[in-house]
PDB file of C-alpha atoms and ligand atoms in Angstrom:
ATOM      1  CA  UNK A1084     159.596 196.099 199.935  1.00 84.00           C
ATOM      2  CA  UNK A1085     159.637 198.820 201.588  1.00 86.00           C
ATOM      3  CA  UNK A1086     156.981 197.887 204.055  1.00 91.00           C
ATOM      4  CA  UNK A1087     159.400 194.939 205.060  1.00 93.00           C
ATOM      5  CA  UNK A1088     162.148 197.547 205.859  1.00 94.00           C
ATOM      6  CA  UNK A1089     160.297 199.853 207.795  1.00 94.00           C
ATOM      7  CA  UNK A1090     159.077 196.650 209.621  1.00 94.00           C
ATOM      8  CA  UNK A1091     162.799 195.390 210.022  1.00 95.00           C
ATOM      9  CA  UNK A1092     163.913 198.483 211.151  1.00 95.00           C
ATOM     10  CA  UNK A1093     161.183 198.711 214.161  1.00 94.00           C
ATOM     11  CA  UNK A1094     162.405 195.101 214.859  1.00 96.00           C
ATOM     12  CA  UNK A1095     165.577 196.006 214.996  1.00 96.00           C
ATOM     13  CA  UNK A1096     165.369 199.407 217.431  1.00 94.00           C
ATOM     14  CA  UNK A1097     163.156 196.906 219.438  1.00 94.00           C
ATOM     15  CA  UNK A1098     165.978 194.588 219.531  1.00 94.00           C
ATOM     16  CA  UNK A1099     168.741 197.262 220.273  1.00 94.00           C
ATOM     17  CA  UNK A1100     166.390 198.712 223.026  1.00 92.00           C
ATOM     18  CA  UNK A1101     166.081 195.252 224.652  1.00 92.00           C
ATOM     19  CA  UNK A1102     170.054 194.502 224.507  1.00 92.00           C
ATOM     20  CA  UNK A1103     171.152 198.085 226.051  1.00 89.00           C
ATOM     21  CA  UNK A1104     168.916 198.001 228.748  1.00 87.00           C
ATOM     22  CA  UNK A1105     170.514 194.002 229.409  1.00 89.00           C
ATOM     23  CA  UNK A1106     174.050 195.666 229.342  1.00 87.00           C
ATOM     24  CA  UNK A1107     175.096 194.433 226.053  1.00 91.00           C
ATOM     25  CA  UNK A1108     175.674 197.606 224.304  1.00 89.00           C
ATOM     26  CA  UNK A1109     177.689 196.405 221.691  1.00 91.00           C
ATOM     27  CA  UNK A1110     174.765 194.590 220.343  1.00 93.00           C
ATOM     28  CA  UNK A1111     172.054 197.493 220.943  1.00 94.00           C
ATOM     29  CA  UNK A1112     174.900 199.309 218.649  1.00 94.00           C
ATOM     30  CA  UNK A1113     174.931 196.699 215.741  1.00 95.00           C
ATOM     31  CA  UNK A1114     171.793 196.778 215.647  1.00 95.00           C
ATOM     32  CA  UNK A1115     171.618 200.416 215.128  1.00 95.00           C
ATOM     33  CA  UNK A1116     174.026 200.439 212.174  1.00 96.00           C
ATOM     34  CA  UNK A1117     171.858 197.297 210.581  1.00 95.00           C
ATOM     35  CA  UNK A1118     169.147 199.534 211.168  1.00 95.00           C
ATOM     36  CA  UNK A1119     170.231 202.455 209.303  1.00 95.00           C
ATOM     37  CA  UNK A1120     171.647 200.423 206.294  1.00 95.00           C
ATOM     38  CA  UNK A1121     168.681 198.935 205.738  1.00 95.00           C
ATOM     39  CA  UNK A1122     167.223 202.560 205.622  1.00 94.00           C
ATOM     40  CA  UNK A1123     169.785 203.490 203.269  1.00 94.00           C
ATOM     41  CA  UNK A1124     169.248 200.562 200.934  1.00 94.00           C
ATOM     42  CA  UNK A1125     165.815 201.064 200.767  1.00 94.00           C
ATOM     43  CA  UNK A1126     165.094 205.160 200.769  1.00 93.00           C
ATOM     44  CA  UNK A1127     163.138 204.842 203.847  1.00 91.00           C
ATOM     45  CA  UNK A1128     163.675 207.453 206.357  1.00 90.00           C
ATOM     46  CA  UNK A1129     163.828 206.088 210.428  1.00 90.00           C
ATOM     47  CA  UNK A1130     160.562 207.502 212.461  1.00 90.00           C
ATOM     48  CA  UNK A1131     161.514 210.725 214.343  1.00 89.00           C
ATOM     49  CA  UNK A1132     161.384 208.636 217.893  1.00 90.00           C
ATOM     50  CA  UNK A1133     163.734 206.633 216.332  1.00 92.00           C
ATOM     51  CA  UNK A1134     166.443 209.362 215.122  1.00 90.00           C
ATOM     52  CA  UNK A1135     166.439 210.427 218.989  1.00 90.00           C
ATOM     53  CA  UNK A1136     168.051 206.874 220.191  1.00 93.00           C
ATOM     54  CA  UNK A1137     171.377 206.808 218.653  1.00 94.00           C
ATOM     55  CA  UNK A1138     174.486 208.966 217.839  1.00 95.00           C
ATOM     56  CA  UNK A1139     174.643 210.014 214.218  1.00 93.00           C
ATOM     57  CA  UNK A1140     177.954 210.262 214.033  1.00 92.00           C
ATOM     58  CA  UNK A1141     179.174 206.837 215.646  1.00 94.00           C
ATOM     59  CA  UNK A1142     175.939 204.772 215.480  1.00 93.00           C
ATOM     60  CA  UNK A1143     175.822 204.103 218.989  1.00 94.00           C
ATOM     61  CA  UNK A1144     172.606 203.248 220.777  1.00 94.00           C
ATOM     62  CA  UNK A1145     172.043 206.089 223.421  1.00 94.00           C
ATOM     63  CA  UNK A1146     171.650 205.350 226.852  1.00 91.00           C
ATOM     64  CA  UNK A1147     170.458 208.257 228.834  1.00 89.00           C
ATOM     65  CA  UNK A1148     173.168 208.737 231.393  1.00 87.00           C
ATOM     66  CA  UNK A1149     175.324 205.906 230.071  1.00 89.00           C
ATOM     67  CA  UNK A1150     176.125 206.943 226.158  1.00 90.00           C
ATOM     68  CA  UNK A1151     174.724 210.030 226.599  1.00 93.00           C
ATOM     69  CA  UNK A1152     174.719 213.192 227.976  1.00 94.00           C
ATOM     70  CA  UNK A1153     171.569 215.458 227.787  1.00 93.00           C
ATOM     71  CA  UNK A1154     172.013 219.392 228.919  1.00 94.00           C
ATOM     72  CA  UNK A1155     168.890 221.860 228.382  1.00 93.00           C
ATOM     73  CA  UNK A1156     170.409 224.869 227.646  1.00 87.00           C
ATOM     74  CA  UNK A1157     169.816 228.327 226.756  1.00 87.00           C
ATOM     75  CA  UNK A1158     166.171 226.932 224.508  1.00 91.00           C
ATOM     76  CA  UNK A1159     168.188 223.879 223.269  1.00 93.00           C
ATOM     77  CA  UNK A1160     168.755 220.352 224.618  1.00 93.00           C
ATOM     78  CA  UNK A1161     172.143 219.153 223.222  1.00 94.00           C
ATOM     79  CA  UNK A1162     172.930 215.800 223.637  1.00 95.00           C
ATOM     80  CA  UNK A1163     176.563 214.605 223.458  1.00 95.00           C
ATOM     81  CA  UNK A1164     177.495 211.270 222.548  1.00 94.00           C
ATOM     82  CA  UNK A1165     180.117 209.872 225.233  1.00 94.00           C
ATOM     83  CA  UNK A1166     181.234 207.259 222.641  1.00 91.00           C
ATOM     84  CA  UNK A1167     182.624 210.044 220.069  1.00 94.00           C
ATOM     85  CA  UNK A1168     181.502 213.465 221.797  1.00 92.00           C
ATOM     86  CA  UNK A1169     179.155 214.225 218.883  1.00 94.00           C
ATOM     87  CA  UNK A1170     177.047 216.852 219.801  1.00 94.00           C
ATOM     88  CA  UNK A1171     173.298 216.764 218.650  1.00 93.00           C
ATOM     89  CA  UNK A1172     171.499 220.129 219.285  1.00 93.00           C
ATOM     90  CA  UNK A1173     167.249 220.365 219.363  1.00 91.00           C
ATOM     91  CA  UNK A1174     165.189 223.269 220.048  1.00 92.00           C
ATOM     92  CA  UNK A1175     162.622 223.352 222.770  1.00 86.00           C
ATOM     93  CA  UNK A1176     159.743 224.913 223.065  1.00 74.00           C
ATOM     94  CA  UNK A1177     156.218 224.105 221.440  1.00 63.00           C
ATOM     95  CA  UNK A1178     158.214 222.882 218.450  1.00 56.00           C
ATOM     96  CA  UNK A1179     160.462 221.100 220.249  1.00 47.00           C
ATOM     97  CA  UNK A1180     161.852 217.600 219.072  1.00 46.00           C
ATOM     98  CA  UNK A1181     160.102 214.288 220.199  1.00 50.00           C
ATOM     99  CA  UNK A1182     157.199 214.472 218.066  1.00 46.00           C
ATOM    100  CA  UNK A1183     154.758 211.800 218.056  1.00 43.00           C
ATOM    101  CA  UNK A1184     154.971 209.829 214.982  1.00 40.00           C
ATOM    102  CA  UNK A1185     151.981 209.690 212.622  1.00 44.00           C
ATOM    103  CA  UNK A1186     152.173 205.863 212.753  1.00 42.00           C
ATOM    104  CA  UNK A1187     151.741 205.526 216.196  1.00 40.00           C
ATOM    105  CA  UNK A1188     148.765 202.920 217.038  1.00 45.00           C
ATOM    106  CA  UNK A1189     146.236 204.805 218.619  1.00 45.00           C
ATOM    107  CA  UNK A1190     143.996 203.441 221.041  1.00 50.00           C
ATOM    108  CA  UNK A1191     140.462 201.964 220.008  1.00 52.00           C
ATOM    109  CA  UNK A1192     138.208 202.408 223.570  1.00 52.00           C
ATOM    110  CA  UNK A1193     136.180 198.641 223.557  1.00 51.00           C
ATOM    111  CA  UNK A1194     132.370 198.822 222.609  1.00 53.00           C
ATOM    112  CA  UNK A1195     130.389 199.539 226.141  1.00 52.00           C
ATOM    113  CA  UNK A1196     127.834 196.197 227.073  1.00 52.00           C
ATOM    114  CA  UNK A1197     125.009 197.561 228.762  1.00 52.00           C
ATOM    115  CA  UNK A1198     124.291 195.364 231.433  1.00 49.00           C
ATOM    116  CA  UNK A1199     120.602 193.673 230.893  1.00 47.00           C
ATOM    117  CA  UNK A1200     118.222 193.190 233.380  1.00 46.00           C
ATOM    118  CA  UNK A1201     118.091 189.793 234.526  1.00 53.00           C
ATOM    119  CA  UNK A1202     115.154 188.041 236.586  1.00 56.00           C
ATOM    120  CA  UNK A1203     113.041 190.657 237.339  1.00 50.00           C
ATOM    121  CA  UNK A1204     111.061 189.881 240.437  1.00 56.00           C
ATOM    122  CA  UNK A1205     107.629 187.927 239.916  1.00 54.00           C
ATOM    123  CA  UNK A1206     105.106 188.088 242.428  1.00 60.00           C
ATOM    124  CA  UNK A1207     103.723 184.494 243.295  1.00 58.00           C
ATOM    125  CA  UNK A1208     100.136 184.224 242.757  1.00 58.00           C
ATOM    126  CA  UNK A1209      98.449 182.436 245.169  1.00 60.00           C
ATOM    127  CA  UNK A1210      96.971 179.219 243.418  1.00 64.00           C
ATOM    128  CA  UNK A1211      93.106 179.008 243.941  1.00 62.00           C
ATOM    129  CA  UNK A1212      91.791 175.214 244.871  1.00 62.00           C
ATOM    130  CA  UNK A1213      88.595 174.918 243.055  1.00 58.00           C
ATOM    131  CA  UNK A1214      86.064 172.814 244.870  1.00 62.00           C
ATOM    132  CA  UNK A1215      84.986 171.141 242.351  1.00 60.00           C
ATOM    133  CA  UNK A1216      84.452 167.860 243.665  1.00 56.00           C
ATOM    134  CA  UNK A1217      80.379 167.359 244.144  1.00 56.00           C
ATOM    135  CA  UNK A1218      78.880 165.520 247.145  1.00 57.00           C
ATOM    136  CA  UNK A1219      77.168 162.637 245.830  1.00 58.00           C
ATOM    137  CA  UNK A1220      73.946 162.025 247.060  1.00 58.00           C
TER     138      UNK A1220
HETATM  139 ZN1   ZN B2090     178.725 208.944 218.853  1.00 73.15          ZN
END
């Protein structure tokens, strides 16, 4: 079970991602809150690259520059939420947030064919005409 909700909730952040950058916010912010209940429901916790894509305090799917506002400041990056001016505060530096997620697929490099040698050159032998056909006489 929760398998299924973890895999709902990608689905779901895919969907959101999909509808905000085709202008329909609204959407990209239902699907947020869906997202989270479903989380709540079932104990599971969103991935860390999730957490960064929406406003904690209104639910609303961030759009860099459009829902959101992101200053670097004095070792911090706050990012205020233009929907309900929610301010989220992260450290930078070697710690800083954006993690990559233990989940991530990582990339399997494809098995190397070595090439084989095809039709080596042959050297034509010269076919030898025996004489044997005898004189009669
Ligand atoms: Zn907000």
């Amino acid at each position: 079970m929760v398998q299924i909700a973890r895999e709902r909730i990608s689905a779901l952040f895919a969907l959101a991602e999909r509808e905000a950058g085709g202008g329909h916010r609204d959407l990209a912010d239902r699907y947020v809150v869906l997202a989270r209940r479903i989380g709540t429901r079932y104990n599971v916790r969103l991935l860390p690259e999730y957490r960064e894509l929406y406003c904690r305090g209104c639910s609303a799917y961030w759009l860099e520059g459009v829902t959101v506002r992101t200053r670097l400041r004095s070792g911090r990056r706050s990012r205020t939420c233009l929907r309900c001016g929610r301010v989220r505060r992260t450290p930078l530096g070697d710690r800083a947030a954006g993690v990559p997620s233990a989940g991530a697929p990582t990339l399997r490099a494809a098995p190397r064919s070595d090439v084989a040698l095809v039709g080596a050159p042959t050297e034509e032998e010269p076919t030898e005409r025996p004489d044997d056909e005898a004189e009669e006489g």
